[in-house]
XYZ file of C-alpha atoms in Angstrom:
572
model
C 77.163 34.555 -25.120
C 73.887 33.216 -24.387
C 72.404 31.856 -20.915
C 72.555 28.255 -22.619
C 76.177 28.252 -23.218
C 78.033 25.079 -22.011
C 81.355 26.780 -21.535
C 83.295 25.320 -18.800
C 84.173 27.304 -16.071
C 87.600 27.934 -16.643
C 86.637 28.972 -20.410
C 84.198 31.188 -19.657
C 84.620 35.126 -19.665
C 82.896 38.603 -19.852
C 79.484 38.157 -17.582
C 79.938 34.573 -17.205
C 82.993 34.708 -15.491
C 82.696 33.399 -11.796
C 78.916 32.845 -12.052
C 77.142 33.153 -8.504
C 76.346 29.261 -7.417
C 72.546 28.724 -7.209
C 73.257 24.945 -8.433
C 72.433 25.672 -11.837
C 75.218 27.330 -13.773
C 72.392 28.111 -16.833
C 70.343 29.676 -13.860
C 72.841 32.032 -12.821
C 73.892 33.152 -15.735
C 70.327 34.234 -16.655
C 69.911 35.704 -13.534
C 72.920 37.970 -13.684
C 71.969 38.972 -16.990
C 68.621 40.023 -16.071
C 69.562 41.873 -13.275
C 72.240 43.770 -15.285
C 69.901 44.528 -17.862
C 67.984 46.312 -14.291
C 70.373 48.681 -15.029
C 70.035 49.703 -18.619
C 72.567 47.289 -20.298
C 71.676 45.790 -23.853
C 72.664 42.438 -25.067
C 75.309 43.536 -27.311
C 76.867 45.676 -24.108
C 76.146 42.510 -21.556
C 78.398 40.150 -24.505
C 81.314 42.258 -24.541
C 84.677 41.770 -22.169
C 84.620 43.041 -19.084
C 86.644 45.512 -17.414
C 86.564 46.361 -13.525
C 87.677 49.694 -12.446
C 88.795 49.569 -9.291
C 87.542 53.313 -7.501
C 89.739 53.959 -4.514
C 88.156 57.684 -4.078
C 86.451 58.765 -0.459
C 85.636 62.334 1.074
C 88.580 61.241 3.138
C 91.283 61.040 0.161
C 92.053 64.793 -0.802
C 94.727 62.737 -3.498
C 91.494 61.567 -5.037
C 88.946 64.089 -5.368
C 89.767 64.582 -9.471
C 88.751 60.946 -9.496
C 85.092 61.150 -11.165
C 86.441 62.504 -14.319
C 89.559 60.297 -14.627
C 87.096 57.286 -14.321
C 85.174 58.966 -17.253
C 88.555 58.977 -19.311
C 88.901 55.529 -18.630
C 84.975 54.234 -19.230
C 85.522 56.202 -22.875
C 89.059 53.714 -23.923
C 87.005 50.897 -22.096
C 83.934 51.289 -24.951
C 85.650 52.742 -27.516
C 88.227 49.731 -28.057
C 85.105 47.110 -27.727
C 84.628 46.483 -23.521
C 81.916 47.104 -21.084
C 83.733 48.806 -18.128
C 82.268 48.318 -14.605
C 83.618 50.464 -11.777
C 83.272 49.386 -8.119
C 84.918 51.029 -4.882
C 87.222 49.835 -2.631
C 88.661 50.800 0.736
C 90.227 54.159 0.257
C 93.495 55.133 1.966
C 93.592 59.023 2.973
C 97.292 59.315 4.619
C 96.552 61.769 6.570
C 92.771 60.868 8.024
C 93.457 57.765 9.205
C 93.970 56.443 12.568
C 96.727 55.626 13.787
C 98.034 55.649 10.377
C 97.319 54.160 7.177
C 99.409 51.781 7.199
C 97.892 49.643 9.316
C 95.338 49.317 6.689
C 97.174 48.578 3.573
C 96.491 44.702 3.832
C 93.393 45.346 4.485
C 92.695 46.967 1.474
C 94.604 44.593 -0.601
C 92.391 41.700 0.814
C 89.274 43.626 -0.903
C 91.023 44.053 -4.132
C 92.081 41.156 -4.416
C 88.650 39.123 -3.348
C 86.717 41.943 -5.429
C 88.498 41.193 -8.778
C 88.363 37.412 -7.976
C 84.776 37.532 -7.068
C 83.604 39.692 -9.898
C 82.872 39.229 -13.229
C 85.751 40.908 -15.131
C 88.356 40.311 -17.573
C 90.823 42.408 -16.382
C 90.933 45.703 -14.237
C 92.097 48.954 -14.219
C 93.514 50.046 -10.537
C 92.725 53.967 -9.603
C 94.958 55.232 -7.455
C 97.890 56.905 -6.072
C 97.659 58.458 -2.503
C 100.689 56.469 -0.377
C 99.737 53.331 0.434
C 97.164 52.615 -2.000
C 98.640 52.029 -5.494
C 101.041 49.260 -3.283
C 97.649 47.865 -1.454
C 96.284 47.371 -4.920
C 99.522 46.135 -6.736
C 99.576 44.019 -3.885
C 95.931 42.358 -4.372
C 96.585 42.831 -8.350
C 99.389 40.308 -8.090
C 97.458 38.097 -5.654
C 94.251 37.675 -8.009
C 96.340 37.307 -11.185
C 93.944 39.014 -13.276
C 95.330 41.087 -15.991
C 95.492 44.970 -14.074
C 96.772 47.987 -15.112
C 97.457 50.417 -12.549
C 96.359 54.149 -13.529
C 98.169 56.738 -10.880
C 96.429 59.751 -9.656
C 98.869 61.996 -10.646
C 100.922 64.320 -8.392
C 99.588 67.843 -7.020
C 101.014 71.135 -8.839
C 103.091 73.353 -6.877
C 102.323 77.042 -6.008
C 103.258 80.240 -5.848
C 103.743 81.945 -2.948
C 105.766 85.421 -1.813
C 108.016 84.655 -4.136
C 108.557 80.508 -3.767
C 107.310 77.629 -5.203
C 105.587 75.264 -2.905
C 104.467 72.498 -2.621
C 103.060 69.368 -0.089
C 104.716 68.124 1.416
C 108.633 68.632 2.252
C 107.988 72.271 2.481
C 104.986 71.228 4.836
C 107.874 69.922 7.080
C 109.968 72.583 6.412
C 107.777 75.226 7.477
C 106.408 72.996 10.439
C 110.268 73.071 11.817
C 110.741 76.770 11.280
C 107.654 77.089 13.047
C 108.605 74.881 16.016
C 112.028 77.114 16.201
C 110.098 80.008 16.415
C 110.938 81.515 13.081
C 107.570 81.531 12.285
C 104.906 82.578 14.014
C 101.365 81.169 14.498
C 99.768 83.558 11.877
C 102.164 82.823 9.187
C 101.600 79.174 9.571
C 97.792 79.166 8.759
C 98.395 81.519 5.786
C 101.194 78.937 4.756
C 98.744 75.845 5.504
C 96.253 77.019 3.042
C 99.158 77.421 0.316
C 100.841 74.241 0.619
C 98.223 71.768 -1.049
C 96.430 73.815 -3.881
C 95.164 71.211 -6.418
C 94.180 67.416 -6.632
C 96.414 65.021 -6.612
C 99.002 62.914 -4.540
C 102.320 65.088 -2.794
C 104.174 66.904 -5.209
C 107.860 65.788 -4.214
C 109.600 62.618 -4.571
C 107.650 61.373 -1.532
C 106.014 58.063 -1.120
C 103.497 58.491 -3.267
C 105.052 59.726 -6.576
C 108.166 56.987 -5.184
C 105.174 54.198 -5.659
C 103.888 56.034 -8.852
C 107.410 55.503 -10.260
C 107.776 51.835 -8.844
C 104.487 50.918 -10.440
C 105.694 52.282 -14.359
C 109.315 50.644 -13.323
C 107.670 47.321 -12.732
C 105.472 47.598 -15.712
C 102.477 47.473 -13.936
C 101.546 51.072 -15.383
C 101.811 52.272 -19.148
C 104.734 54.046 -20.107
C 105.067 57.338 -19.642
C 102.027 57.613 -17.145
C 103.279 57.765 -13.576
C 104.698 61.719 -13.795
C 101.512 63.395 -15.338
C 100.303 65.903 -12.897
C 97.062 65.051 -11.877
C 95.045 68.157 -13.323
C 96.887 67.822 -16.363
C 95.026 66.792 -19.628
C 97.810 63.899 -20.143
C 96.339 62.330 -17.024
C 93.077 62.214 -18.793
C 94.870 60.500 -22.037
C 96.473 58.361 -19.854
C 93.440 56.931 -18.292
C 91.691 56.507 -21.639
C 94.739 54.709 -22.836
C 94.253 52.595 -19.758
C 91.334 51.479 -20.750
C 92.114 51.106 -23.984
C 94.592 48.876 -23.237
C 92.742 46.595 -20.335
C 90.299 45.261 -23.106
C 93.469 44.082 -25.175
C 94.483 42.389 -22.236
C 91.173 41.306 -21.688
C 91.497 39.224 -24.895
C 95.031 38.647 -24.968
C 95.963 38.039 -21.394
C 98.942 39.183 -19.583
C 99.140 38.677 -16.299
C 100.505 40.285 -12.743
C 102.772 37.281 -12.742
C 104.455 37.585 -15.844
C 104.945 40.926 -15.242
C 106.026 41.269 -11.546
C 109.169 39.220 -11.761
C 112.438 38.564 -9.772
C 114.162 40.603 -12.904
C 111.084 43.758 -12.996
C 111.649 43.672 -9.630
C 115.483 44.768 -9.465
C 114.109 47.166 -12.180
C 112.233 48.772 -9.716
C 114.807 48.429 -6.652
C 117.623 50.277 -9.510
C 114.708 53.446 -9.943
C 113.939 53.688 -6.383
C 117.182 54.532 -5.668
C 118.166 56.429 -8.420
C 115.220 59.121 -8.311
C 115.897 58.906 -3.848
C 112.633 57.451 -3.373
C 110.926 57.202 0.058
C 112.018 54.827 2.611
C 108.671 53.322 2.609
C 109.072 52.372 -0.483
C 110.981 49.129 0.353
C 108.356 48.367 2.699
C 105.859 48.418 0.038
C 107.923 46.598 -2.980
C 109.329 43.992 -0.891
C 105.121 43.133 -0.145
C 104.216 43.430 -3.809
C 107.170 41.057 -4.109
C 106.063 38.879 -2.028
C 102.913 38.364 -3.383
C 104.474 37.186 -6.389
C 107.122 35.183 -4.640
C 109.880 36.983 -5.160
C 112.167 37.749 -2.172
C 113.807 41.326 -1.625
C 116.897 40.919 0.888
C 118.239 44.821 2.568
C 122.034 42.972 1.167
C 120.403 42.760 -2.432
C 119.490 46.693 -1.798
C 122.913 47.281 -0.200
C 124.146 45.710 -3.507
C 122.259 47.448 -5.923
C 122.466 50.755 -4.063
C 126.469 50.921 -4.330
C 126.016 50.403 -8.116
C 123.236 52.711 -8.660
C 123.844 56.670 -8.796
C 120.816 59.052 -7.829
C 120.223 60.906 -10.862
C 117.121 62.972 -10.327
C 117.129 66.368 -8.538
C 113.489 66.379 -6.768
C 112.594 67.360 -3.419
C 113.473 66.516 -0.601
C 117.060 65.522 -2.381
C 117.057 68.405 -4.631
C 115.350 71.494 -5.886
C 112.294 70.513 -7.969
C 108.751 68.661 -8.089
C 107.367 66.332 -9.890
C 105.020 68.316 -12.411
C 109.241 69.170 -13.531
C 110.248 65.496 -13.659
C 107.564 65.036 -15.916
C 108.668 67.847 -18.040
C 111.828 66.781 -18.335
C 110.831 63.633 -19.626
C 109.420 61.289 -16.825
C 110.430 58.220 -15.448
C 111.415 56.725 -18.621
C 114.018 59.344 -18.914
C 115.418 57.666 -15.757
C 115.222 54.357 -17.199
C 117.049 54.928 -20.308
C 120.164 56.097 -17.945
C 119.868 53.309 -15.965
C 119.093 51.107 -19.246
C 123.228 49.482 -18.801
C 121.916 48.193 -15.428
C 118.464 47.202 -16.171
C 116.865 43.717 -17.423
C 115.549 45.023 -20.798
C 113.717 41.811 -21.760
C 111.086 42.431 -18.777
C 107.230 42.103 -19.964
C 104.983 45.431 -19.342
C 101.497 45.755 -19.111
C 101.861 47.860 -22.689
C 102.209 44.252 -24.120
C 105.943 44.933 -25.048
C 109.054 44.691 -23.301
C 111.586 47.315 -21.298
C 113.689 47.489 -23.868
C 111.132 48.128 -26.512
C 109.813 51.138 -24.062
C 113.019 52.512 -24.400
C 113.840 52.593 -27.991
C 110.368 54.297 -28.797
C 111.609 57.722 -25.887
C 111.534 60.829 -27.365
C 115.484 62.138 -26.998
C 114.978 65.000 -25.063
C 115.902 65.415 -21.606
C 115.915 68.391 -19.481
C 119.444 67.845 -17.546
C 118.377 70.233 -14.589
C 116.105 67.884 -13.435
C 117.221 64.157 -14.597
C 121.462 63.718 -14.950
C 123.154 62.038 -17.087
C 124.110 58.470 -16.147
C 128.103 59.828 -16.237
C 127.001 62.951 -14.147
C 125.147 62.072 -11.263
C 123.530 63.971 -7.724
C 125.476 60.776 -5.913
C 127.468 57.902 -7.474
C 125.387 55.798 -4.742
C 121.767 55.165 -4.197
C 119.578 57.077 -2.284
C 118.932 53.989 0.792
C 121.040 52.136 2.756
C 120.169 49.007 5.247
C 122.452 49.341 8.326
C 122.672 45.835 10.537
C 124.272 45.752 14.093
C 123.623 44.709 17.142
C 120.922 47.450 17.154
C 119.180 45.762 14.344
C 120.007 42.232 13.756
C 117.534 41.591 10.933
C 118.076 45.337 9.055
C 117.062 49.191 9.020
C 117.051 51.829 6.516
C 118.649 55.074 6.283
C 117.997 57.550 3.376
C 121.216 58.521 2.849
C 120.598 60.900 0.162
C 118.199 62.798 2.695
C 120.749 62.613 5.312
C 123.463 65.178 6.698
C 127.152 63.120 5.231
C 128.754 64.615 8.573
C 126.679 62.100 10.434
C 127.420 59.578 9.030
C 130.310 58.269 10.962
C 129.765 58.900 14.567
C 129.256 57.059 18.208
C 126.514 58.735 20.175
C 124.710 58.653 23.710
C 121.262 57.912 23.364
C 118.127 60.117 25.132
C 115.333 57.428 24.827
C 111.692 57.790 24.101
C 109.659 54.374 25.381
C 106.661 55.656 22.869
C 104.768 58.345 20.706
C 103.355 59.529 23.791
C 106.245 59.567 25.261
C 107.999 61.344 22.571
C 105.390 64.263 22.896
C 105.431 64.906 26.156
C 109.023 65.463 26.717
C 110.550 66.520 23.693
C 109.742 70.210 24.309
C 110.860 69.939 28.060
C 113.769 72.800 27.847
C 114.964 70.436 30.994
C 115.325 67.483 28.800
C 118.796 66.407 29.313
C 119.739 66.466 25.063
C 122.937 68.004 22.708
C 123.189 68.034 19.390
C 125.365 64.646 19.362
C 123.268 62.618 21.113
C 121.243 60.156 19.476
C 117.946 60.190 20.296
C 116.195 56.627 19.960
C 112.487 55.959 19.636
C 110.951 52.685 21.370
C 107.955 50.917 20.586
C 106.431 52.357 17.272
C 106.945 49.217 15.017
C 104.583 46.972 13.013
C 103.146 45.322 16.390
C 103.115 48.571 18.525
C 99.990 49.228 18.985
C 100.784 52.561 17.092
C 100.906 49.928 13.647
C 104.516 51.642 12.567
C 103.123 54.957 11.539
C 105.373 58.114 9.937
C 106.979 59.095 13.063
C 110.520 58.077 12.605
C 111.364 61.781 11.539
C 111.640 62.714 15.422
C 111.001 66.422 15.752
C 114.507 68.257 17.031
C 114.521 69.741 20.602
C 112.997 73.052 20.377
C 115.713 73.898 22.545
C 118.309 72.067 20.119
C 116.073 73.964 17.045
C 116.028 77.835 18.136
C 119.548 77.526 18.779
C 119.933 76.406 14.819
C 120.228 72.727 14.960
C 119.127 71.339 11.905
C 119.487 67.483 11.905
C 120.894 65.085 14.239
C 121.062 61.388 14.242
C 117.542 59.968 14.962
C 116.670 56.179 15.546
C 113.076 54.016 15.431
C 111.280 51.276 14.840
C 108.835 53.635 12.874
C 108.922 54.809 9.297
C 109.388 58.638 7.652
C 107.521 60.055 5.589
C 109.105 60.263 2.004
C 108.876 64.033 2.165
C 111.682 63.963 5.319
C 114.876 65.318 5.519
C 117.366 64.087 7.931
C 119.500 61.482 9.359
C 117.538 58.823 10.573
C 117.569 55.364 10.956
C 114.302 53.494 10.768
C 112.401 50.250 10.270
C 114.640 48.907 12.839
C 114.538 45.181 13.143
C 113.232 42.762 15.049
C 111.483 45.791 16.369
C 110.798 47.053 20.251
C 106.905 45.743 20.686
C 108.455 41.583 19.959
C 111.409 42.451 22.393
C 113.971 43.280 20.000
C 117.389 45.132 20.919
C 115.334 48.779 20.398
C 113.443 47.427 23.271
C 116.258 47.488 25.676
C 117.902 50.733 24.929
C 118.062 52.749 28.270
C 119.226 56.197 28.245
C 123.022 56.799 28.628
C 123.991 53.534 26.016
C 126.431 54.297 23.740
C 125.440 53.384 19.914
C 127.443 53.869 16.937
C 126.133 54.557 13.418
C 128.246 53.251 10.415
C 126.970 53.855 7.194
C 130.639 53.044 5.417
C 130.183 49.696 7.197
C 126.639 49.574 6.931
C 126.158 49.068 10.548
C 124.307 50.237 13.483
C 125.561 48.658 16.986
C 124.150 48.932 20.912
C 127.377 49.362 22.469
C 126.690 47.520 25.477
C 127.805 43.667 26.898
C 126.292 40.821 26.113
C 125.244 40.076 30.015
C 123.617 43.171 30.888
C 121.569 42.757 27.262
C 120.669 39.177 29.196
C 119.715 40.846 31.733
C 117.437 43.292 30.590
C 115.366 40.649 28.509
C 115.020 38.827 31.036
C 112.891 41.324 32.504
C 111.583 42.906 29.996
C 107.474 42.978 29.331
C 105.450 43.708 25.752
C 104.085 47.496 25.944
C 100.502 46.651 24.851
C 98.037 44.388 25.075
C 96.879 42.262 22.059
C 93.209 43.335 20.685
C 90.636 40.743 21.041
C 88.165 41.359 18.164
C 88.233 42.310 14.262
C 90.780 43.658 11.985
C 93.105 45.113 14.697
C 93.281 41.229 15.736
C 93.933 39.850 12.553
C 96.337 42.797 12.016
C 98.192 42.263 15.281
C 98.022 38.003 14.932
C 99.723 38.103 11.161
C 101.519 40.818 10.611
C 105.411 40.946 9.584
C 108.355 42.795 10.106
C 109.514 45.329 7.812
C 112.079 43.282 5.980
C 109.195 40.988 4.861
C 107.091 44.339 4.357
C 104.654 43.824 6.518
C 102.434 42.228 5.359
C 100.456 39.133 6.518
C 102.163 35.932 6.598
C 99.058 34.323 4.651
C 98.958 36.415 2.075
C 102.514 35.518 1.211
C 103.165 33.397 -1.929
C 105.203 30.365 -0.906
């Protein structure tokens, strides 16, 4: 294409997309080639389509460290199948650097996705990524832009070997952490364990949120088949990221979009595999906002639904015995799929440029049974979440019921309140602190709008007092979310939540609540008048921010059953 080409605007492509407005479209477009040719590009390179690579890598994302040479991988499938890739970074999500949690900044960085694939001159875009909240953040801003995306995952850590025991981040982090707290092990042994947990590159190596999103993204069809279980230092990862690239320029040239492939249909796709490999509970969070980007609605009684149809069928921590480097062994997510393929919407477009069902047919027959069961022979008949509503939480919560102890299940408890994080910490250690092992204890004030932006903190730590006598679980309650590495019974995601004055809110210690997961329900067993009464008194914990993101966070952001995103960024 020359810089005297009368394309229209909507016709034009490669460097000439989106041209920079100096009020002379000819201008710009001679500008932008010169200054790309600054940087070494010929005329032939400049003419071909282009493909953004979206580079979500930081010194603050251990997940992405491998990063540099799976960008290679996918530069080399860019040029060899005709394109001219162009990487450029985006906000990168560490889980575990970020303050007060990453989550707060998920919409933030799918608002620079998004306006950097609209804004730059590409074709279509391949989307790095994979620690916890950033393949959603840019499957989020993906769907948004509309640009044809493929979404390349980092790839999960390997596990270790240590005394004996494979390892692995980051259930066993928590498992440890808890033996540690109930003084089984001591101080010593949990720095020699800390440096054996997390040994290679890569996202968490259980069925945490991470490889949960990983799966989502291949069940959606927003990543190539086969892709989401590679390990990340595995030389498949590499193959995978070339075929990435490989297959952006196709798209490039034969479009096919986020919106044709993030559908009401793809979408129950993805609700049937979260549940059937006991994905993380954050997980619903983060499809119901890629969702809603695309204007499809996720209800918790859709889930409900779905979940008492849907049988878990992989054994992966923290439901079962393995890790993902086994899952992908056995024969990866699509092994899943092809169980599930009676329950599944076959005719749903992928980003491979054929359909489910075609995906399906072309599956090697193999399966290793240890790790993914037949559809006839399942962990669970059910699915691995459950939304509760009650009085407790008029508009939903989640448990993970295939993380959960069955014995708690059915059971009416007093509740030992928390108002906050803070307070959390500084009692729940007290060996005065009036707790048994059948209370419930209930978290206040660590939802969306808490000031604390609804971080990971729903898996309340047990007593010490309750742990070195042996405890192991007891029923736990928030407005927060768990990690997707937890074990436990606990209810989270609670909604309207305590910071907006929901029921949470006016939970006092000494209430009776009852959990019902046969009747999906979670109830404040107290009157209707004394609930009046404590509203009527009752005053928000923090005080809104005044300036910059926190603002805009705290101004637009939604409850969990609308994933919490912004209301904005919605589609209507």
């Amino acid at each position: 294409m020359t810089s005297g080409d009368k394309k229209g605007k909507s016709d034009r492509s490669g460097l000439a997309r989106g041209l920079t407005n100096y009020g002379d479209p000819a201008f710009s477009l001679y500008l932008r080639r010169s200054f790309a040719k600054s940087m070494g590009y010929s005329s032939d390179m400049l003419g071909r389509p282009v493909v953004g690579i979206a580079d979500s890598r930081s010194g603050f994302n251990n997940c992405h460290r491998h990063f540099p040479e799976l960008i290679e991988a996918v530069k080399r499938g860019v040029l060899a199948a005709g394109g001219l890739p162009i990487e450029f970074p985006t906000v990168s999500l560490g889980e575990v650097f970020l303050y007060p949690t990453s989550m707060m900044f998920r919409n933030l960085m799918s608002i620079d996705v998004e306006e950097m694939i609209r804004a730059q001159p590409m074709d279509a875009v391949v989307l790095v990524g994979g620690c916890d909240k950033t393949v959603p953040a840019q499957l989020m801003g993906a769907a948004s832009a509309d640009v044809p995306a493929v979404q390349l995952i980092a790839g999960p850590m390997m596990p270790t070997s240590f005394q004996g025991e494979r390892l692995g981040a980051c259930t066993d982090c928590r498992r440890f952490w808890a033996m540690h707290r109930a003084g089984k092990v001591d101080s010593s042994e949990i720095e020699t364990i800390e440096g054996n947990l997390a040994t290679t590159a890569g996202t968490c190596a259980v069925m945490g949120t991470a490889s949960t999103m990983a799966s989502i993204a291949e069940a959606l069809g927003m990543a190539l088949p086969g892709t989401a279980a590679i390990p990340a230092v595995h030389s498949d990862r590499l193959r995978a990221a070339e075929a990435s690239g490989k297959r952006a320029v196709e798209m490039a040239t034969a479009p096919i979009r986020p919106s044709q492939v993030i559908t009401e249909k793809s979408v129950e796709n993805a609700l049937r595999v979260l549940l059937a490999i006991g994905g993380s509970t954050n997980a619903i969070v983060h499809l119901t906002a890629i969702a809603g980007r695309a204007g499809v609605a996720v209800s918790l009684e859709k889930l409900n639904r779905l979940s008492d149809s849907t049988p878990v069928l992989v054994d992966l921590k923290p439901t079962g015995q393995h890790y993902m480097s086994d899952l992908y062994a056995a024969g990866g997510v699509g092994a899943v799929l092809r169980e599930l393929k009676p329950l599944l919407h076959l005719d749903c477009m992928t980003v491979a440029g054929i359909t489910l069902g075609e995906v399906l047919s072309r599956l090697p027959p193999w399966v290793d049974r240890a790790v993914v069961r037949e559809f006839k022979n399942p962990i669970s008949p059910v699915g691995g979440l459950v939304a509760l509503y009650g009085s407790l939480a008029p508009n939903g919560a989640i448990l993970k019921r295939s993380a959960a102890d069955p014995k708690l299940f059915e059971k009416e408890g007093r509740a030992v309140v928390f108002s906050s994080l803070d307070d959390l910490s500084a009692r729940v250690d007290d060996p005065n602190l009036d707790i048994g092992a059948d209370d419930f204890m209930v978290l206040q004030n660590a939802g969306p709008k808490s000031g604390y932006a609804m971080p990971e903190a729903g898996y309340l730590p047990i007593p010490a007092k309750l742990a070195r006598a042996g405890l192991k679980d007891m029923v736990r309650i928030s407005d927060a979310r768990m990690s997707g590495t937890a074990y436990g019974t606990i209810v989270l995601h609670v909604s309207p939540e305590a910071a907006v004055g929901g029921a949470l809110a006016l939970v006092k210690n000494g209430d009776r609540i009852r959990l019902s997961v046969k009747e999906r329900r979670i109830d404040l067993l107290v009157s209707e008048d004394e609930i009046r009464k404590r509203k009527s008194v009752w005053k928000a914990p923090v005080t809104a921010p005044t300036r910059g993101y926190a603002k805009l966070y705290m101004d637009h952001v939604l409850q969990a059953e609308h994933g919490c995103d912004f209301d904005f960024l919605r589609k209507a």
